[in-house]
Amino acid sequence: MAELLRNPYVLVKAKEELEQIIGKESDISRLPYLQSILKETFRLHPAVPLLLPRQAREEVEIHGFTIPKGAQIMVNAWAIGRDPVTWNNPNSFIPERFLGLEVHAKGNNFELIPFGAGRRICPGMLLAMRMLHMILGSLIHWFDWKLPVGVEPESLDMREKFGITLEKAKPLVAIPTPR
Ligand code: HEM
């Protein structure tokens, strides 16, 4: 929601998409822009930024680096999502980058791994994906949103509080009006 209020054109586009689709067919697969907004949010603000720690059971070499047996490995999904080698304009919130791009957040595309990947991938992924599309889609569709008086989109505090899960350092304050 913070990125949507900071990028009002994205909110308008998402509203238009929902306007056209909801009421006829509420299928997530028919809401590519909403899907792209969620992917872009996962890319910039992964909820579990270092995934869960792993340990090397034996010495292994990966891309010329030797990982000793017993070493603890942290995978930095946050940094992968902002890698300028993979992503143009990596620090900007641009959902359009995912339109027509065959990159999913389900653990097969290693440039976007908000739920991890492999054997220990998040078992709640499918439930979470459904819930997030439902919740965000409903918030956009049923309410008009604005920031408190005196807060401009560009001055919104987007700093993050680091932890096992990533939070906004300052909670978002936004005002909904039922439509
Ligand atoms: C936005 C929602 C969620 C995100 C971004 C998320 C993300 C993650 C990530 C990154 C991991 C570590 C995967 C790895 O290291 O490869 C994980 C593990 C896990 N998640 Fe989620 N998760 C979410 C929702 C859920 C939900 C709704 C449930 C349960 C209903 C759940 C249950 C678990 C469990 C049990 C593990 C540990 C799996 C294991 O170690 O084998 N998660 N999640």
Coordinates of C-alpha atoms and ligand atoms in Angstrom, one line a residue:
M1 CA 0.0 0.0 0.0
A2 CA 2.9 2.4 0.7
E3 CA 4.3 1.9 -2.8
L4 CA 0.9 2.4 -4.3
L5 CA 0.4 5.7 -2.4
R6 CA 3.9 6.7 -3.4
N7 CA 3.2 5.8 -7.0
P8 CA -0.3 7.0 -7.6
Y9 CA -0.4 6.1 -11.3
V10 CA 0.1 2.4 -10.3
L11 CA -3.0 2.6 -8.0
V12 CA -5.1 4.2 -10.7
K13 CA -4.0 1.4 -13.2
A14 CA -4.7 -1.3 -10.7
K15 CA -8.2 0.1 -9.9
E16 CA -9.0 0.2 -13.6
E17 CA -8.0 -3.4 -14.1
L18 CA -10.1 -4.5 -11.1
E19 CA -13.0 -2.4 -12.3
Q20 CA -13.0 -4.2 -15.6
I21 CA -12.5 -7.7 -14.3
I22 CA -14.3 -7.9 -10.9
G23 CA -18.0 -8.6 -11.2
K24 CA -17.5 -10.7 -14.3
E25 CA -14.9 -13.1 -13.2
S26 CA -12.8 -12.7 -10.0
D27 CA -10.0 -15.0 -11.2
I28 CA -6.5 -13.9 -10.2
S29 CA -5.1 -15.1 -13.5
R30 CA -7.1 -12.4 -15.2
L31 CA -5.5 -9.7 -13.1
P32 CA -2.0 -9.4 -14.6
Y33 CA -1.4 -5.9 -13.3
L34 CA -2.3 -6.9 -9.7
Q35 CA 0.0 -9.9 -10.0
S36 CA 2.8 -7.6 -11.2
I37 CA 2.3 -5.3 -8.3
L38 CA 2.7 -8.2 -5.9
K39 CA 5.8 -9.5 -7.7
E40 CA 7.3 -6.0 -7.6
T41 CA 6.5 -5.7 -3.9
F42 CA 8.2 -9.1 -3.3
R43 CA 11.2 -8.0 -5.3
L44 CA 11.7 -4.7 -3.4
H45 CA 10.4 -5.7 0.1
P46 CA 10.7 -9.5 0.6
A47 CA 9.0 -10.4 3.9
V48 CA 11.8 -12.8 4.8
P49 CA 14.9 -10.9 3.5
L50 CA 17.5 -13.6 4.3
L51 CA 15.2 -16.6 3.9
L52 CA 15.9 -19.2 6.6
P53 CA 19.5 -20.2 7.4
R54 CA 20.9 -23.3 5.8
Q55 CA 24.0 -25.4 6.8
A56 CA 26.4 -27.1 4.3
R57 CA 26.3 -30.8 5.1
E58 CA 29.6 -31.3 3.2
E59 CA 32.2 -29.1 1.5
V60 CA 30.9 -27.9 -1.8
E61 CA 32.1 -25.5 -4.5
I62 CA 29.7 -23.1 -6.1
H63 CA 30.8 -20.7 -8.8
G64 CA 34.5 -20.9 -7.7
F65 CA 33.6 -20.3 -4.0
T66 CA 34.4 -23.1 -1.5
I67 CA 31.7 -23.5 1.1
P68 CA 33.2 -25.5 4.0
K69 CA 31.3 -28.3 5.7
G70 CA 29.2 -27.0 8.5
A71 CA 29.1 -23.4 7.3
Q72 CA 25.9 -21.5 7.8
I73 CA 24.6 -20.1 4.6
M74 CA 22.2 -17.1 4.4
V75 CA 20.7 -16.3 1.0
N76 CA 20.1 -12.6 0.6
A77 CA 16.8 -12.4 -1.3
W78 CA 16.6 -8.7 -0.6
A79 CA 19.9 -8.0 -2.4
I80 CA 19.0 -10.5 -5.2
G81 CA 15.8 -8.4 -5.8
R82 CA 17.8 -5.2 -6.2
D83 CA 20.8 -6.6 -8.2
P84 CA 21.4 -4.0 -11.0
V85 CA 22.8 -6.9 -13.2
T86 CA 19.4 -8.4 -13.3
W87 CA 17.0 -5.5 -12.8
N88 CA 16.9 -2.2 -14.7
N89 CA 16.3 0.7 -12.3
P90 CA 16.4 -1.7 -9.4
N91 CA 15.3 0.6 -6.6
S92 CA 12.2 1.9 -8.4
F93 CA 8.7 0.4 -8.0
I94 CA 7.7 -0.4 -11.6
P95 CA 5.2 -3.3 -11.7
E96 CA 5.2 -3.0 -15.6
R97 CA 8.6 -4.7 -15.6
F98 CA 6.8 -8.0 -14.9
L99 CA 4.1 -7.7 -17.6
G100 CA 4.9 -10.2 -20.3
L101 CA 8.0 -11.4 -18.3
E102 CA 7.9 -15.1 -17.5
V103 CA 9.3 -14.7 -14.0
H104 CA 7.2 -16.1 -11.1
A105 CA 7.8 -16.0 -7.4
K106 CA 7.3 -19.7 -6.9
G107 CA 11.0 -20.7 -6.5
N108 CA 11.9 -21.6 -10.2
N109 CA 13.2 -18.2 -11.1
F110 CA 16.2 -17.5 -8.8
E111 CA 16.1 -13.8 -9.4
L112 CA 12.8 -13.6 -7.5
I113 CA 12.6 -15.9 -4.4
P114 CA 10.4 -14.3 -1.7
F115 CA 9.3 -17.8 -0.6
G116 CA 12.7 -19.4 -0.9
A117 CA 13.3 -22.3 -3.3
G118 CA 14.0 -26.0 -3.3
R119 CA 13.1 -28.6 -0.7
R120 CA 12.6 -26.1 2.1
I121 CA 10.5 -23.6 0.1
C122 CA 7.7 -22.0 2.1
P123 CA 4.8 -24.5 2.4
G124 CA 2.4 -21.7 2.9
M125 CA 3.2 -20.1 -0.4
L126 CA 0.0 -21.0 -2.3
L127 CA -2.2 -19.9 0.6
A128 CA -0.2 -16.7 1.0
M129 CA -0.4 -15.9 -2.7
R130 CA -4.2 -16.3 -2.7
M131 CA -4.6 -14.3 0.4
L132 CA -2.4 -11.4 -0.8
H133 CA -4.2 -11.1 -4.1
M134 CA -7.5 -11.2 -2.4
I135 CA -6.6 -8.7 0.3
L136 CA -4.7 -6.2 -1.8
G137 CA -7.3 -6.5 -4.6
S138 CA -10.1 -5.8 -2.1
L139 CA -8.3 -2.8 -0.6
I140 CA -7.8 -1.2 -4.0
H141 CA -11.2 -2.1 -5.4
W142 CA -13.4 -1.1 -2.5
F143 CA -11.7 2.0 -1.2
D144 CA -10.2 5.3 -2.4
W145 CA -7.0 6.0 -0.6
K146 CA -5.2 9.1 0.4
L147 CA -2.3 10.2 2.6
P148 CA -2.8 12.4 5.7
V149 CA -2.8 16.1 5.1
G150 CA 0.8 17.4 4.7
V151 CA 2.3 14.0 3.6
E152 CA 3.3 14.0 0.0
P153 CA 3.8 10.7 -2.0
E154 CA 7.5 11.5 -2.7
S155 CA 8.2 12.2 1.0
L156 CA 6.8 9.0 2.3
D157 CA 9.2 7.3 4.7
M158 CA 10.1 4.0 3.1
R159 CA 12.9 3.0 5.5
E160 CA 12.8 -0.6 6.6
K161 CA 13.4 -2.2 10.0
F162 CA 15.6 -5.2 9.6
G163 CA 14.8 -8.5 11.3
I164 CA 13.9 -12.1 10.4
T165 CA 10.9 -10.5 8.8
L166 CA 11.1 -7.1 7.1
E167 CA 8.9 -4.3 8.4
K168 CA 8.5 -0.7 7.5
A169 CA 10.4 1.3 10.1
K170 CA 7.5 3.7 10.4
P171 CA 4.1 2.2 9.9
L172 CA 2.1 3.5 6.9
V173 CA -0.7 5.9 7.8
A174 CA -3.3 6.0 5.0
I175 CA -6.9 7.1 4.9
P176 CA -9.5 4.9 3.2
T177 CA -12.9 6.1 1.9
P178 CA -15.4 3.5 1.0
R179 CA -16.4 3.8 -2.7
Ligands
HEM1 C1 3.7 -13.4 2.3 C2 3.6 -14.5 3.0 C3 4.8 -15.4 3.2 C4 6.1 -15.3 2.8 C5 6.8 -14.1 2.0 C6 6.8 -16.4 3.3 C7 8.2 -16.7 3.1 C8 8.9 -17.8 3.6 C9 10.3 -18.0 3.4 C10 11.2 -17.1 2.6 C11 10.6 -19.2 4.0 C12 12.0 -19.8 4.0 C13 12.2 -20.6 2.7 C14 13.6 -21.0 2.4 O1 14.5 -20.7 3.2 O2 13.9 -21.5 1.3 C15 9.4 -19.7 4.6 C16 9.3 -20.8 5.3 C17 8.2 -21.3 5.9 N1 6.9 -20.8 5.8 FE1 6.4 -19.1 4.8 N2 6.0 -17.3 4.0 C18 4.7 -16.7 3.9 C19 3.5 -17.2 4.4 C20 3.4 -18.4 5.1 C21 2.2 -19.0 5.5 C22 0.8 -18.4 5.2 C23 2.5 -20.2 6.1 C24 1.6 -21.2 6.8 C25 0.3 -21.3 6.6 C26 4.0 -20.3 6.1 C27 4.7 -21.4 6.6 C28 6.0 -21.6 6.5 C29 6.8 -22.7 7.1 C30 6.2 -23.8 8.0 C31 8.1 -22.5 6.7 C32 9.3 -23.4 7.1 C33 9.5 -24.5 6.0 C34 10.7 -25.4 6.2 O3 11.7 -24.9 6.8 O4 10.7 -26.5 5.8 N3 4.5 -19.3 5.4 N4 8.4 -18.8 4.3

